[in-house]
Amino acid sequence: MESIHKQRVAIVTGGSRGIGRAIAERLAADGQAIVIAYSSNSDEANKTVQEITEKKGCAIAFQADVADEAAVSRLFDKAEEVFGGIDVVVNSAGIMILDTVANFDLDKLDRMHRTNIRGTFVVNQQAARRVRSGGAIINLSTSVKKIALPTYAAYAASKGAVDAISLILAKELRGRDITVNAVAPGPTATELFLQGKDTETIEHMSKMNPIERLGRPEDISEVVSFLAGPARWINGQTIYANGGMV
């Protein structure tokens, strides 16, 4: 479905690195104007903006803690001020801390849940209020909820909340012509995923799907591009982008 507006406008949180960066670059290549929200790394955010603009795309960067409702409100204000409105919101900001349930540091649990659960809720709250008709809200979940790997309980729990928020918000936006979906990547070769893993672990995880490789950020951005543009009949779903891992 083509927007009634001249150019679709997308906010991408966590858009300075990894999967979020690939999403920002793909949506820009699709012709959308991009607002990259980043938490602290302004250098990487500005590099992403530069790469987009060098390819004749349109992008700006804006610092915001996704769990801070005032900061997120200012982020949406900025998008509306610069580009005139908001059509797509992709919430890919998230952190991953791993340990067993028995040993997990509860302060770290609270920190991760603040970003992954509260942050998702805050971003979706603003999106629900401001996204224009014909728009899309897309949240990043995880495939580890299905495969139940040891040490991933806290992270998977936080992403289970993302799925719940997405499904229920889709129903709450009845009559608005706004889709809400979650995308659940499998193991994807990003800095976040590779950090702290030895070669044997990475090799094992790359063989867990029948295609027998790790995902690439571009694999995930392709799915988001579909949901952010033509996929008007997919709504309230969690899409597993993981090469067939079960």
mmCIF file of C-alpha atoms in Angstrom:
data_model
loop_
_atom_site.group_PDB
_atom_site.id
_atom_site.type_symbol
_atom_site.label_atom_id
_atom_site.label_comp_id
_atom_site.label_asym_id
_atom_site.label_seq_id
_atom_site.Cartn_x
_atom_site.Cartn_y
_atom_site.Cartn_z
ATOM 1 C CA MET A 1 0.000 0.000 0.000
ATOM 2 C CA GLU A 2 1.408 3.353 -0.959
ATOM 3 C CA SER A 3 1.361 6.075 1.647
ATOM 4 C CA ILE A 4 -0.784 9.100 0.993
ATOM 5 C CA HIS A 5 2.248 11.138 2.030
ATOM 6 C CA LYS A 6 5.047 12.073 -0.355
ATOM 7 C CA GLN A 7 7.666 10.176 1.617
ATOM 8 C CA ARG A 8 7.317 7.630 4.379
ATOM 9 C CA VAL A 9 9.183 8.514 7.556
ATOM 10 C CA ALA A 10 10.714 5.872 9.822
ATOM 11 C CA ILE A 11 12.119 6.036 13.342
ATOM 12 C CA VAL A 12 14.635 3.254 14.023
ATOM 13 C CA THR A 13 15.754 2.865 17.627
ATOM 14 C CA GLY A 14 19.084 1.164 18.151
ATOM 15 C CA GLY A 15 19.838 2.243 14.619
ATOM 16 C CA SER A 16 23.525 3.018 15.005
ATOM 17 C CA ARG A 17 24.880 -0.545 14.983
ATOM 18 C CA GLY A 18 24.165 -4.165 14.126
ATOM 19 C CA ILE A 19 20.695 -5.174 13.017
ATOM 20 C CA GLY A 20 19.290 -1.705 13.718
ATOM 21 C CA ARG A 21 21.842 -0.111 11.437
ATOM 22 C CA ALA A 22 21.072 -2.575 8.640
ATOM 23 C CA ILE A 23 17.380 -1.797 9.056
ATOM 24 C CA ALA A 24 17.960 1.960 8.894
ATOM 25 C CA GLU A 25 20.070 1.601 5.759
ATOM 26 C CA ARG A 26 17.548 -0.725 4.084
ATOM 27 C CA LEU A 27 14.550 1.501 4.804
ATOM 28 C CA ALA A 28 16.523 4.493 3.521
ATOM 29 C CA ALA A 29 17.293 2.536 0.333
ATOM 30 C CA ASP A 30 13.547 1.871 0.081
ATOM 31 C CA GLY A 31 13.051 5.642 -0.047
ATOM 32 C CA GLN A 32 12.020 6.326 3.529
ATOM 33 C CA ALA A 33 13.357 9.268 5.530
ATOM 34 C CA ILE A 34 15.085 7.890 8.634
ATOM 35 C CA VAL A 35 15.440 9.113 12.199
ATOM 36 C CA ILE A 36 18.112 7.013 13.895
ATOM 37 C CA ALA A 37 17.700 6.901 17.659
ATOM 38 C CA TYR A 38 20.824 5.945 19.597
ATOM 39 C CA SER A 39 21.535 5.680 23.318
ATOM 40 C CA SER A 40 25.151 6.836 23.611
ATOM 41 C CA ASN A 41 27.355 6.133 20.581
ATOM 42 C CA SER A 42 26.994 9.335 18.577
ATOM 43 C CA ASP A 43 29.999 8.496 16.375
ATOM 44 C CA GLU A 44 28.399 5.296 15.062
ATOM 45 C CA ALA A 45 25.013 6.996 14.656
ATOM 46 C CA ASN A 46 26.561 9.819 12.658
ATOM 47 C CA LYS A 47 28.474 7.302 10.512
ATOM 48 C CA THR A 48 25.189 5.603 9.666
ATOM 49 C CA VAL A 49 23.614 8.940 8.762
ATOM 50 C CA GLN A 50 26.617 9.748 6.589
ATOM 51 C CA GLU A 51 26.430 6.404 4.769
ATOM 52 C CA ILE A 52 22.736 6.921 4.077
ATOM 53 C CA THR A 53 23.137 10.494 2.850
ATOM 54 C CA GLU A 54 26.110 9.560 0.640
ATOM 55 C CA LYS A 55 23.743 7.166 -1.148
ATOM 56 C CA LYS A 56 21.261 10.019 -1.670
ATOM 57 C CA GLY A 57 19.100 8.939 1.239
ATOM 58 C CA CYS A 58 17.640 11.137 3.946
ATOM 59 C CA ALA A 59 18.533 10.611 7.613
ATOM 60 C CA ILE A 60 19.193 12.334 10.920
ATOM 61 C CA ALA A 61 20.359 11.013 14.299
ATOM 62 C CA PHE A 62 18.822 11.745 17.690
ATOM 63 C CA GLN A 63 19.977 10.650 21.141
ATOM 64 C CA ALA A 64 17.321 9.033 23.332
ATOM 65 C CA ASP A 65 17.130 6.483 26.116
ATOM 66 C CA VAL A 66 14.196 4.348 24.971
ATOM 67 C CA ALA A 67 13.076 3.755 28.558
ATOM 68 C CA ASP A 68 12.822 7.507 29.252
ATOM 69 C CA GLU A 69 9.370 8.648 28.195
ATOM 70 C CA ALA A 70 10.369 12.326 28.005
ATOM 71 C CA ALA A 71 13.352 11.538 25.765
ATOM 72 C CA VAL A 72 11.238 9.313 23.501
ATOM 73 C CA SER A 73 8.577 12.005 23.256
ATOM 74 C CA ARG A 74 11.277 14.450 22.123
ATOM 75 C CA LEU A 75 12.475 11.869 19.569
ATOM 76 C CA PHE A 76 9.006 11.693 18.032
ATOM 77 C CA ASP A 77 8.696 15.494 18.201
ATOM 78 C CA LYS A 78 11.936 15.773 16.238
ATOM 79 C CA ALA A 79 10.749 13.359 13.550
ATOM 80 C CA GLU A 80 7.521 15.312 13.130
ATOM 81 C CA GLU A 81 9.339 18.661 13.150
ATOM 82 C CA VAL A 82 11.920 17.679 10.517
ATOM 83 C CA PHE A 83 9.901 15.359 8.265
ATOM 84 C CA GLY A 84 6.283 16.281 8.953
ATOM 85 C CA GLY A 85 5.036 13.019 10.445
ATOM 86 C CA ILE A 86 5.821 9.380 11.244
ATOM 87 C CA ASP A 87 4.781 6.297 9.261
ATOM 88 C CA VAL A 88 7.052 3.526 10.537
ATOM 89 C CA VAL A 89 8.560 2.829 13.944
ATOM 90 C CA VAL A 90 11.122 0.040 14.324
ATOM 91 C CA ASN A 91 12.196 -0.668 17.890
ATOM 92 C CA SER A 92 15.468 -2.569 17.651
ATOM 93 C CA ALA A 93 17.109 -1.077 20.751
ATOM 94 C CA GLY A 94 17.932 -3.823 23.201
ATOM 95 C CA ILE A 95 20.599 -5.315 25.413
ATOM 96 C CA MET A 96 21.501 -8.955 26.068
ATOM 97 C CA ILE A 97 23.011 -10.226 29.314
ATOM 98 C CA LEU A 98 23.446 -13.982 29.731
ATOM 99 C CA ASP A 99 23.695 -16.188 32.808
ATOM 100 C CA THR A 100 21.849 -19.052 34.435
ATOM 101 C CA VAL A 101 18.713 -18.393 36.442
ATOM 102 C CA ALA A 102 20.514 -19.589 39.577
ATOM 103 C CA ASN A 103 23.391 -17.141 39.162
ATOM 104 C CA PHE A 104 21.787 -14.153 37.437
ATOM 105 C CA ASP A 105 22.626 -10.747 38.956
ATOM 106 C CA LEU A 106 19.235 -9.165 39.650
ATOM 107 C CA ASP A 107 20.549 -5.643 39.142
ATOM 108 C CA LYS A 108 21.557 -6.703 35.625
ATOM 109 C CA LEU A 109 18.133 -8.284 35.191
ATOM 110 C CA ASP A 110 16.500 -4.964 36.058
ATOM 111 C CA ARG A 111 18.823 -3.090 33.672
ATOM 112 C CA MET A 112 18.054 -5.417 30.785
ATOM 113 C CA HIS A 113 14.339 -5.389 31.409
ATOM 114 C CA ARG A 114 14.360 -1.591 31.648
ATOM 115 C CA THR A 115 15.620 -1.374 28.069
ATOM 116 C CA ASN A 116 13.952 -4.419 26.548
ATOM 117 C CA ILE A 117 10.527 -4.277 28.219
ATOM 118 C CA ARG A 118 9.989 -0.736 29.456
ATOM 119 C CA GLY A 119 11.827 0.660 26.426
ATOM 120 C CA THR A 120 9.633 -1.307 24.042
ATOM 121 C CA PHE A 121 6.511 -0.194 25.897
ATOM 122 C CA VAL A 122 7.520 3.490 25.903
ATOM 123 C CA VAL A 123 8.419 3.506 22.191
ATOM 124 C CA ASN A 124 5.211 1.676 21.294
ATOM 125 C CA GLN A 125 3.166 4.053 23.425
ATOM 126 C CA GLN A 126 4.417 7.047 21.446
ATOM 127 C CA ALA A 127 4.067 5.125 18.179
ATOM 128 C CA ALA A 128 0.449 4.260 19.004
ATOM 129 C CA ARG A 129 -0.280 7.946 19.536
ATOM 130 C CA ARG A 130 1.555 9.335 16.533
ATOM 131 C CA VAL A 131 1.999 6.910 13.614
ATOM 132 C CA ARG A 132 -0.069 7.964 10.606
ATOM 133 C CA SER A 133 -2.718 5.846 8.913
ATOM 134 C CA GLY A 134 -1.113 3.265 6.630
ATOM 135 C CA GLY A 135 1.857 2.954 8.968
ATOM 136 C CA ALA A 136 3.664 0.093 10.657
ATOM 137 C CA ILE A 137 5.152 -0.607 14.082
ATOM 138 C CA ILE A 138 7.804 -3.331 14.211
ATOM 139 C CA ASN A 139 9.501 -4.639 17.347
ATOM 140 C CA LEU A 140 12.584 -6.865 17.505
ATOM 141 C CA SER A 141 12.075 -10.100 19.419
ATOM 142 C CA THR A 142 14.230 -13.263 19.425
ATOM 143 C CA SER A 143 14.071 -16.876 18.239
ATOM 144 C CA VAL A 144 15.750 -18.049 21.456
ATOM 145 C CA LYS A 145 12.307 -18.126 23.077
ATOM 146 C CA LYS A 146 11.597 -21.272 20.997
ATOM 147 C CA ILE A 147 14.944 -23.038 21.237
ATOM 148 C CA ALA A 148 15.369 -22.385 24.987
ATOM 149 C CA LEU A 149 19.150 -22.223 25.223
ATOM 150 C CA PRO A 150 20.638 -22.317 28.739
ATOM 151 C CA THR A 151 21.696 -18.891 30.129
ATOM 152 C CA TYR A 152 19.141 -17.103 27.920
ATOM 153 C CA ALA A 153 16.187 -17.175 30.355
ATOM 154 C CA ALA A 154 16.299 -13.512 31.383
ATOM 155 C CA TYR A 155 16.826 -12.258 27.836
ATOM 156 C CA ALA A 156 14.155 -14.544 26.376
ATOM 157 C CA ALA A 157 11.715 -13.453 29.079
ATOM 158 C CA SER A 158 12.267 -9.818 28.178
ATOM 159 C CA LYS A 159 11.605 -10.600 24.517
ATOM 160 C CA GLY A 160 8.506 -12.628 25.352
ATOM 161 C CA ALA A 161 7.138 -9.353 26.681
ATOM 162 C CA VAL A 162 7.928 -7.742 23.319
ATOM 163 C CA ASP A 163 5.768 -10.332 21.552
ATOM 164 C CA ALA A 164 2.893 -9.712 23.965
ATOM 165 C CA ILE A 165 3.044 -5.935 23.557
ATOM 166 C CA SER A 166 3.091 -6.277 19.759
ATOM 167 C CA LEU A 167 0.114 -8.648 19.539
ATOM 168 C CA ILE A 168 -2.081 -6.669 21.919
ATOM 169 C CA LEU A 169 -1.196 -3.265 20.439
ATOM 170 C CA ALA A 170 -2.178 -4.570 16.988
ATOM 171 C CA LYS A 171 -5.666 -5.218 18.362
ATOM 172 C CA GLU A 172 -5.823 -1.916 20.224
ATOM 173 C CA LEU A 173 -5.177 -0.025 16.984
ATOM 174 C CA ARG A 174 -8.288 -1.456 15.332
ATOM 175 C CA GLY A 175 -9.646 0.920 12.683
ATOM 176 C CA ARG A 176 -6.408 2.927 12.372
ATOM 177 C CA ASP A 177 -4.867 0.985 9.414
ATOM 178 C CA ILE A 178 -1.620 0.538 11.369
ATOM 179 C CA THR A 179 0.054 -2.876 11.527
ATOM 180 C CA VAL A 180 2.058 -4.059 14.532
ATOM 181 C CA ASN A 181 4.395 -7.046 14.298
ATOM 182 C CA ALA A 182 7.489 -8.497 15.929
ATOM 183 C CA VAL A 183 10.485 -9.936 14.092
ATOM 184 C CA ALA A 184 12.373 -12.694 15.931
ATOM 185 C CA PRO A 185 15.896 -13.155 14.539
ATOM 186 C CA GLY A 186 17.860 -16.323 15.007
ATOM 187 C CA PRO A 187 21.607 -16.168 15.756
ATOM 188 C CA THR A 188 22.825 -13.226 13.681
ATOM 189 C CA ALA A 189 26.430 -12.187 13.142
ATOM 190 C CA THR A 190 26.466 -8.875 14.997
ATOM 191 C CA GLU A 191 28.843 -7.487 17.596
ATOM 192 C CA LEU A 192 26.178 -8.091 20.259
ATOM 193 C CA PHE A 193 25.856 -11.762 19.349
ATOM 194 C CA LEU A 194 29.538 -12.576 18.757
ATOM 195 C CA GLN A 195 30.804 -10.906 21.924
ATOM 196 C CA GLY A 196 32.169 -13.447 24.424
ATOM 197 C CA LYS A 197 31.537 -16.522 22.250
ATOM 198 C CA ASP A 198 34.331 -18.875 21.211
ATOM 199 C CA THR A 199 34.718 -20.273 17.691
ATOM 200 C CA GLU A 200 33.248 -23.654 18.642
ATOM 201 C CA THR A 201 30.077 -22.082 20.034
ATOM 202 C CA ILE A 202 29.639 -19.868 16.983
ATOM 203 C CA GLU A 203 30.163 -22.853 14.650
ATOM 204 C CA HIS A 204 27.619 -24.916 16.595
ATOM 205 C CA MET A 205 25.009 -22.158 16.501
ATOM 206 C CA SER A 206 25.521 -21.595 12.792
ATOM 207 C CA LYS A 207 24.549 -25.256 12.189
ATOM 208 C CA MET A 208 21.309 -25.070 14.192
ATOM 209 C CA ASN A 209 19.297 -24.146 11.096
ATOM 210 C CA PRO A 210 19.093 -26.196 7.880
ATOM 211 C CA ILE A 211 20.738 -23.443 5.829
ATOM 212 C CA GLU A 212 23.773 -23.913 8.102
ATOM 213 C CA ARG A 213 24.962 -20.367 8.552
ATOM 214 C CA LEU A 214 24.503 -17.488 10.922
ATOM 215 C CA GLY A 215 22.022 -14.852 9.931
ATOM 216 C CA ARG A 216 23.276 -11.567 8.553
ATOM 217 C CA PRO A 217 21.844 -8.194 9.588
ATOM 218 C CA GLU A 218 20.634 -7.825 6.004
ATOM 219 C CA ASP A 219 18.516 -10.973 6.377
ATOM 220 C CA ILE A 220 16.597 -9.288 9.179
ATOM 221 C CA SER A 221 16.349 -5.892 7.494
ATOM 222 C CA GLU A 222 14.757 -7.591 4.470
ATOM 223 C CA VAL A 223 11.878 -8.846 6.633
ATOM 224 C CA VAL A 224 11.483 -5.453 8.306
ATOM 225 C CA SER A 225 11.422 -3.756 4.894
ATOM 226 C CA PHE A 226 8.537 -6.003 3.866
ATOM 227 C CA LEU A 227 6.576 -5.303 7.051
ATOM 228 C CA ALA A 228 7.324 -1.584 6.848
ATOM 229 C CA GLY A 229 6.019 -1.220 3.309
ATOM 230 C CA PRO A 230 3.954 -3.622 1.219
ATOM 231 C CA ALA A 231 2.908 -6.149 3.897
ATOM 232 C CA ARG A 232 -0.431 -4.600 4.840
ATOM 233 C CA TRP A 233 -2.164 -7.923 5.601
ATOM 234 C CA ILE A 234 0.376 -9.207 8.136
ATOM 235 C CA ASN A 235 -0.616 -7.914 11.553
ATOM 236 C CA GLY A 236 -0.241 -9.009 15.164
ATOM 237 C CA GLN A 237 2.373 -11.636 14.282
ATOM 238 C CA THR A 238 5.829 -12.689 15.408
ATOM 239 C CA ILE A 239 7.861 -13.493 12.281
ATOM 240 C CA TYR A 240 10.733 -15.917 12.906
ATOM 241 C CA ALA A 241 13.658 -14.962 10.671
ATOM 242 C CA ASN A 242 16.093 -17.723 11.551
ATOM 243 C CA GLY A 243 16.794 -19.922 8.527
ATOM 244 C CA GLY A 244 14.376 -22.633 9.671
ATOM 245 C CA MET A 245 15.646 -23.130 13.222
ATOM 246 C CA VAL A 246 13.033 -24.740 15.506
#
